PDB file of C-alpha atoms in Angstrom:
ATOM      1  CA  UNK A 387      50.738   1.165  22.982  1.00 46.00           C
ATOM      2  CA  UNK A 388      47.085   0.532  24.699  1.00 43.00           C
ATOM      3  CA  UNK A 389      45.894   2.433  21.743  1.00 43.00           C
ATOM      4  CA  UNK A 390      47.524   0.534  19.071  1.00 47.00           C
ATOM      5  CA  UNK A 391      46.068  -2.803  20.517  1.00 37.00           C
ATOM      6  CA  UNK A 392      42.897  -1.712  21.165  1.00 38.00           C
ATOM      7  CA  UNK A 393      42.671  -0.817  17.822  1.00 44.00           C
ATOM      8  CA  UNK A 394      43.690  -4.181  16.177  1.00 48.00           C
ATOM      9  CA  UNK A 395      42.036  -5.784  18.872  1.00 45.00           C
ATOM     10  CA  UNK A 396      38.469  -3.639  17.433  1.00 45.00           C
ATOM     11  CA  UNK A 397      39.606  -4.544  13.170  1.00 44.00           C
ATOM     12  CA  UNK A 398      40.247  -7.911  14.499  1.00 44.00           C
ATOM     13  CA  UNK A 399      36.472  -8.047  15.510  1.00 45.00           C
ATOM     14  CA  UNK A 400      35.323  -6.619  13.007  1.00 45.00           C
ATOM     15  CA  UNK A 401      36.817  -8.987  10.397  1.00 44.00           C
ATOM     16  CA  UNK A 402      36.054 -12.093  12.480  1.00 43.00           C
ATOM     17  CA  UNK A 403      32.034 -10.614  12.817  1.00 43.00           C
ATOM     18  CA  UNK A 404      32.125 -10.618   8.677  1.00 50.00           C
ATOM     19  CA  UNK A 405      33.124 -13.793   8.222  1.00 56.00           C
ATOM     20  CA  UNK A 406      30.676 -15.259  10.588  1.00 62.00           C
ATOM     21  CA  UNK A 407      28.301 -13.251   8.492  1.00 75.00           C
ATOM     22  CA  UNK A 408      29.379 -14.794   5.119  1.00 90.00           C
ATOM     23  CA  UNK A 409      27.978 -17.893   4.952  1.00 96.00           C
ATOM     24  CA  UNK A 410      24.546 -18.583   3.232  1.00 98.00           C
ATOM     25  CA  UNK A 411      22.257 -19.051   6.062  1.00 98.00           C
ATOM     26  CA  UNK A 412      23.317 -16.224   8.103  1.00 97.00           C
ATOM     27  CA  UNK A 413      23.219 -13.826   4.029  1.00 98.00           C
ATOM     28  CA  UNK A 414      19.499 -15.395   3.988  1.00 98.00           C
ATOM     29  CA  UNK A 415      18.378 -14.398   7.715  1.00 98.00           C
ATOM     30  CA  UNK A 416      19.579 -10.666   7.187  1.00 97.00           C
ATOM     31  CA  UNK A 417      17.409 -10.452   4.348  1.00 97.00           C
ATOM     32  CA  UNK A 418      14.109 -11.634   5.465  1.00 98.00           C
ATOM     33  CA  UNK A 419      15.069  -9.396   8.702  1.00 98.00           C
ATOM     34  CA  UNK A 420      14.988  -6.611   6.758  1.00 97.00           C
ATOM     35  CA  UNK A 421      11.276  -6.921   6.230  1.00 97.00           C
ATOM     36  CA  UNK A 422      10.367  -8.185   9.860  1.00 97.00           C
ATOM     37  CA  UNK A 423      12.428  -5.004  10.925  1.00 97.00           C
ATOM     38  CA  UNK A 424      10.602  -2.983   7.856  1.00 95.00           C
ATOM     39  CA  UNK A 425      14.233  -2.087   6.651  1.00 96.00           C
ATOM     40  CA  UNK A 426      14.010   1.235   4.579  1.00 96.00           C
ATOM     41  CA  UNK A 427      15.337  -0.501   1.778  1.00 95.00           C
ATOM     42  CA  UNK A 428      12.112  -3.058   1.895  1.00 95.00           C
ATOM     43  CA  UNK A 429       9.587   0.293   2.309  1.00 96.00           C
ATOM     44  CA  UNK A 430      11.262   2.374  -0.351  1.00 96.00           C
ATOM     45  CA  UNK A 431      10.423  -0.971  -2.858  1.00 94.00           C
ATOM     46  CA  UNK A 432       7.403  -1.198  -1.785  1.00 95.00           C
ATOM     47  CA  UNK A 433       6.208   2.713  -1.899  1.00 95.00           C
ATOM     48  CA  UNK A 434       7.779   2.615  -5.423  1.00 94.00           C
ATOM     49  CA  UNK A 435       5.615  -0.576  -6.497  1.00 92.00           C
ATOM     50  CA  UNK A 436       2.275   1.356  -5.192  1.00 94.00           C
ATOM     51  CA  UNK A 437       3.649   4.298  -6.761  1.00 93.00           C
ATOM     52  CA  UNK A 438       3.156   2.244 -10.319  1.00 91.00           C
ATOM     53  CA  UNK A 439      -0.252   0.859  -9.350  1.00 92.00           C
ATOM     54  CA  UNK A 440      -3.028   2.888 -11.135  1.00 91.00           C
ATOM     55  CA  UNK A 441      -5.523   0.503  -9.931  1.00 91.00           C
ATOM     56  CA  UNK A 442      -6.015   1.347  -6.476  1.00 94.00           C
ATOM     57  CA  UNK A 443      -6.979   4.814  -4.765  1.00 94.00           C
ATOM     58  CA  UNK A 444      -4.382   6.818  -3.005  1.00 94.00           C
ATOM     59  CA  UNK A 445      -6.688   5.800   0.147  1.00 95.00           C
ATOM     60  CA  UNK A 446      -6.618   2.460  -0.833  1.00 96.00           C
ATOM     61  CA  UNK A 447      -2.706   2.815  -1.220  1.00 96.00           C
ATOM     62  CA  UNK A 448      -2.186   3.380   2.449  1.00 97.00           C
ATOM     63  CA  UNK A 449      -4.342   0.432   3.788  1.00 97.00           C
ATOM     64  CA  UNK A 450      -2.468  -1.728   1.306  1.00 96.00           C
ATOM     65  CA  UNK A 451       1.218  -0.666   2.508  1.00 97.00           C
ATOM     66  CA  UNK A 452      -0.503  -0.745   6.259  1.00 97.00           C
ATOM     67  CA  UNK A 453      -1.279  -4.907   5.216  1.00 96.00           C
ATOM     68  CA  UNK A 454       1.873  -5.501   3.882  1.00 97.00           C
ATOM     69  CA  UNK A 455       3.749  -3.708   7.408  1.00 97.00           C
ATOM     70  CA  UNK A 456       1.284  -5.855   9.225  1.00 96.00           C
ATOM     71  CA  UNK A 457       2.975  -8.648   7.097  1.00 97.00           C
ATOM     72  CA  UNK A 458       6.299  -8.357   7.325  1.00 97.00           C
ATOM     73  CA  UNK A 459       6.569  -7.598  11.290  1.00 96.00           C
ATOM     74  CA  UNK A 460       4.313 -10.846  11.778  1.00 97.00           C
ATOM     75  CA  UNK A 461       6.751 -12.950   8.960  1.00 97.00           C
ATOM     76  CA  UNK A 462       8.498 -15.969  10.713  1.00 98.00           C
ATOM     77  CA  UNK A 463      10.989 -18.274   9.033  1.00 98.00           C
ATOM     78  CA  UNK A 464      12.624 -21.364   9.953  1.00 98.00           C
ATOM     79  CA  UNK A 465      16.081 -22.473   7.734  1.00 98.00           C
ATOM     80  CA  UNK A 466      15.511 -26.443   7.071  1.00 98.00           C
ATOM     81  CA  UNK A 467      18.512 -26.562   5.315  1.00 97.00           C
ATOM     82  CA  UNK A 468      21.759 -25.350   3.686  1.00 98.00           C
ATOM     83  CA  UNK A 469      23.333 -26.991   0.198  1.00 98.00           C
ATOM     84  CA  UNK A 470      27.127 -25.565  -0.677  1.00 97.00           C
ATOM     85  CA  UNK A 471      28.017 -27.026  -4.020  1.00 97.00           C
ATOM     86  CA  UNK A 472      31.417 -24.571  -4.799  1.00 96.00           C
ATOM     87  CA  UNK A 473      30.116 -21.277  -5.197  1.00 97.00           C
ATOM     88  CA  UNK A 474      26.827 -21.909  -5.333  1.00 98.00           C
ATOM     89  CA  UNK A 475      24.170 -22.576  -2.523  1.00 98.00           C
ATOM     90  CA  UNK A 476      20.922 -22.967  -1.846  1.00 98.00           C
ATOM     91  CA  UNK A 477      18.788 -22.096   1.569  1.00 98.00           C
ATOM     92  CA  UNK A 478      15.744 -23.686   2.196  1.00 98.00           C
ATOM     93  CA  UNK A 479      13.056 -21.751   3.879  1.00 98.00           C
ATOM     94  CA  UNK A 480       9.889 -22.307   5.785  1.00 98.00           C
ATOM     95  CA  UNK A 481       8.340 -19.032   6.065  1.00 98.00           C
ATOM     96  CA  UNK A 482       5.141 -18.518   7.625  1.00 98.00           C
ATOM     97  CA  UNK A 483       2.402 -15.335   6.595  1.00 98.00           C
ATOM     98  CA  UNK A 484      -0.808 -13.909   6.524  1.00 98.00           C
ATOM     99  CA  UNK A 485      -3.089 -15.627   4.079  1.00 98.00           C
ATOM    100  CA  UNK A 486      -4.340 -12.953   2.202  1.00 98.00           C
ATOM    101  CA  UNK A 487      -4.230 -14.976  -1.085  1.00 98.00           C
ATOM    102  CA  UNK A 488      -7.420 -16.710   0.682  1.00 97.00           C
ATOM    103  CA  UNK A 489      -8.992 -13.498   1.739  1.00 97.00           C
ATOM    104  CA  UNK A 490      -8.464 -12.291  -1.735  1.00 97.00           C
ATOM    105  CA  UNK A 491     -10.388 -15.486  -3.155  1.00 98.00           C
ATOM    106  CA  UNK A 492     -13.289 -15.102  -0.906  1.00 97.00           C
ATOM    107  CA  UNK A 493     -13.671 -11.509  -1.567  1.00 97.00           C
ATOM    108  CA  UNK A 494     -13.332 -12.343  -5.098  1.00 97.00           C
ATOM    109  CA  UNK A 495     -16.315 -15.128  -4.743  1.00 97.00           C
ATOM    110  CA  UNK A 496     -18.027 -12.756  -3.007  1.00 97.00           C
ATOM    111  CA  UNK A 497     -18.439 -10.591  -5.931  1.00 96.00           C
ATOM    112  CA  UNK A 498     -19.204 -13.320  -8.026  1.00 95.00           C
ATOM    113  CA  UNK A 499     -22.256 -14.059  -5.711  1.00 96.00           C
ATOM    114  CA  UNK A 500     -23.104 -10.534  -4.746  1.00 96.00           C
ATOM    115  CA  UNK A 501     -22.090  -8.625  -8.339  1.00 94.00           C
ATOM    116  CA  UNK A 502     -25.179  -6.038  -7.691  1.00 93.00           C
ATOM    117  CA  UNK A 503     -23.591  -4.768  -4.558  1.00 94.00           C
ATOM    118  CA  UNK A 504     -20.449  -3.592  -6.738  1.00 94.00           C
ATOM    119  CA  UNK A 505     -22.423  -1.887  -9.635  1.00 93.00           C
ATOM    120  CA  UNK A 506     -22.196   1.859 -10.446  1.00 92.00           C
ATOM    121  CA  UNK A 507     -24.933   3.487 -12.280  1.00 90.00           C
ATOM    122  CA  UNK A 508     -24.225   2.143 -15.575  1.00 92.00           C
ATOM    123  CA  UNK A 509     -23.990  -1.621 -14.519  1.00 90.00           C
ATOM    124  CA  UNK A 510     -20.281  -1.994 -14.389  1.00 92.00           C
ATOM    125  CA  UNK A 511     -18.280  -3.486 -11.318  1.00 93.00           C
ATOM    126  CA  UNK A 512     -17.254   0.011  -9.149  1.00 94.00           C
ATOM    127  CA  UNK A 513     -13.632  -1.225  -8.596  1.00 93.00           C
ATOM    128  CA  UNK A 514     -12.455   1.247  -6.254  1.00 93.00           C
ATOM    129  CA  UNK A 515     -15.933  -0.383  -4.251  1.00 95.00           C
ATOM    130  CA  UNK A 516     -14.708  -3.958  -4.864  1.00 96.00           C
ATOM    131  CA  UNK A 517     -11.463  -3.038  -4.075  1.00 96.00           C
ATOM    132  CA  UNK A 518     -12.311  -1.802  -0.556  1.00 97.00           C
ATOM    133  CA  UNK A 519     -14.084  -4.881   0.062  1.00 97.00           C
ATOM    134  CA  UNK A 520     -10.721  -6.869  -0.889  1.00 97.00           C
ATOM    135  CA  UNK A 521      -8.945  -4.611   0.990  1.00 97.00           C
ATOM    136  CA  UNK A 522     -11.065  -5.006   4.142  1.00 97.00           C
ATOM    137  CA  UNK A 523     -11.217  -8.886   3.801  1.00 97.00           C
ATOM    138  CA  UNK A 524      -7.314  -8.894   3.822  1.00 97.00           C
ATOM    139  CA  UNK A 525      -7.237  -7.001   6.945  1.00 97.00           C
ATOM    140  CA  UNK A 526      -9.697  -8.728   8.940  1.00 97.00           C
ATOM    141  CA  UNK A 527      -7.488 -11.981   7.901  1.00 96.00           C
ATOM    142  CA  UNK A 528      -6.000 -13.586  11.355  1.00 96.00           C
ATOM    143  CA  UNK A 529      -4.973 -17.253   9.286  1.00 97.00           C
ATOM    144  CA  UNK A 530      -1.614 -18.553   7.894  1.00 98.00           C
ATOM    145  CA  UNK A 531       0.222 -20.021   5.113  1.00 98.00           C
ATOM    146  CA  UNK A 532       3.746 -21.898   5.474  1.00 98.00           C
ATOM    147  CA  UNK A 533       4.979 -22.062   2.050  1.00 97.00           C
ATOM    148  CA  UNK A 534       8.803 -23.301   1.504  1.00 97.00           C
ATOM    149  CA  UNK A 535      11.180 -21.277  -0.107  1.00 98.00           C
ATOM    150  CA  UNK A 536      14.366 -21.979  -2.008  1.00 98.00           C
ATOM    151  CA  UNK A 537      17.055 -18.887  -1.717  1.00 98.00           C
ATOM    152  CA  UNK A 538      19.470 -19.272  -4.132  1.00 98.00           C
ATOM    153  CA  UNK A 539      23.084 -17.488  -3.554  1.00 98.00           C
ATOM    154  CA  UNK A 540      26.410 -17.148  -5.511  1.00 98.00           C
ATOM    155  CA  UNK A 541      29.980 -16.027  -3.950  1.00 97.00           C
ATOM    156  CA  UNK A 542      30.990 -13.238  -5.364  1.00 96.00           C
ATOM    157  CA  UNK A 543      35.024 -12.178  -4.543  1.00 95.00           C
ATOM    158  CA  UNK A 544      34.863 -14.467  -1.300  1.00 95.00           C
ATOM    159  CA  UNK A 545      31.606 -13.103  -0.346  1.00 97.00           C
ATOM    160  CA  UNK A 546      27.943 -15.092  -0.401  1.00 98.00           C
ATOM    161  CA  UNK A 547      25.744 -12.464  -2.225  1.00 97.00           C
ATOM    162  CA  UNK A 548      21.873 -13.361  -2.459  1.00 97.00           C
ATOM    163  CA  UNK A 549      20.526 -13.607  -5.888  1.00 97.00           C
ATOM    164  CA  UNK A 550      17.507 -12.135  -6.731  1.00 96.00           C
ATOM    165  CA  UNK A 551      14.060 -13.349  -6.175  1.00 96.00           C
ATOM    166  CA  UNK A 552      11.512 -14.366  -8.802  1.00 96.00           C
ATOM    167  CA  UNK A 553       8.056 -13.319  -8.226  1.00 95.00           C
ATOM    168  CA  UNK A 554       6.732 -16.008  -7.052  1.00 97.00           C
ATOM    169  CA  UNK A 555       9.177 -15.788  -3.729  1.00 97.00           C
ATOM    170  CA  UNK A 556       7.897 -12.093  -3.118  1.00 96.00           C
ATOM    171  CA  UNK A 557       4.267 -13.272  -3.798  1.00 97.00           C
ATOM    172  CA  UNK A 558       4.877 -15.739  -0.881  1.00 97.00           C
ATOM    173  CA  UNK A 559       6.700 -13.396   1.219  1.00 97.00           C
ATOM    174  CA  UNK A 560       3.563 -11.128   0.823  1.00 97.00           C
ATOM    175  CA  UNK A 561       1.504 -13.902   1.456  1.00 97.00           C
ATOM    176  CA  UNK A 562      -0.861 -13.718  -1.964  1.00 96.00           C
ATOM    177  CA  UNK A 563       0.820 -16.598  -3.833  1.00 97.00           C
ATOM    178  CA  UNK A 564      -1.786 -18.466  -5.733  1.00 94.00           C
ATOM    179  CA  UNK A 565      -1.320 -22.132  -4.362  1.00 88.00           C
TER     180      UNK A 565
END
């Protein structure tokens, strides 16, 4: 008999943890925590997206996934608010990042001031040179961007499923949107 009700007593938990789960906000928080947490889910996307990139250096590769690591553990968030209309929401999102979209620009005007420190012997811009320049300039980044985000959601057979992002949500979760 102890058996029997500890066992209802564990399903009974288990549904009542779910549906304090299902509601918008709390769908939103578990999926920025998966990057803050570096989820596998979040690594194996971003391996596969440096997988694709032919323009930087296997080397190059690694710092890059090292930044974006850096990134994600550092990410904060605050929810400023939650719309329901039916089965439709919306979350909105202050999240807070690493700048690199300004260390990008300044290593970008950098080269435009300094293009003979990035030639090769035939007077073209070295990019894998340039790029470790970028690269560097992104890690020795310390400064911040808030930008506010609008998650959008749908309830699918009772249960509030995230829709997916556009790019310009994962630029600002990776902190190089262009604002």
């Amino acid at each position: 008999m102890k058996k029997i009700l500890l066992i209802i007593m564990m399903l009974a938990t288990l549904v009542g943890c779910e549906s304090v789960m299902n509601n918008p906000t709390k769908r939103v928080e578990a999926f920025l925590n998966k990057y803050q947490v570096m989820d596998k889910e979040v690594l194996d996307q971003l391996d596969s997206t440096l997988k694709n990139d032919d323009t930087l250096s296997e080397d190059q590769k690694k710092d890059y996934k090292d930044l974006m690591k850096k990134q994600y553990q550092n990410l904060t968030y605050t929810i400023k608010d939650e719309e329901v209309n039916g089965d439709n929401a919306t979350v909105k999102v202050e999240i807070e990042v690493y700048d690199f979209n300004k260390a990008m620009k300044k290593a970008d005007d950098y080269l435009n001031e300094h293009r003979d420190e990035f030639m090769d012997e035939e007077n073209n811009i070295d990019n894998v040179k340039f790029m470790d320049y970028r690269i560097k300039e992104m890690k020795n980044t310390n400064e911040k961007v808030k930008y506010t985000i609008d998650f959008t959601l749908t309830k699918k057979d009772n249960k509030w499923q995230l829709d997916d992002i556009d790019e310009i949500t994962r630029q600002k979760i990776h902190g190089i949107y262009n604002y």
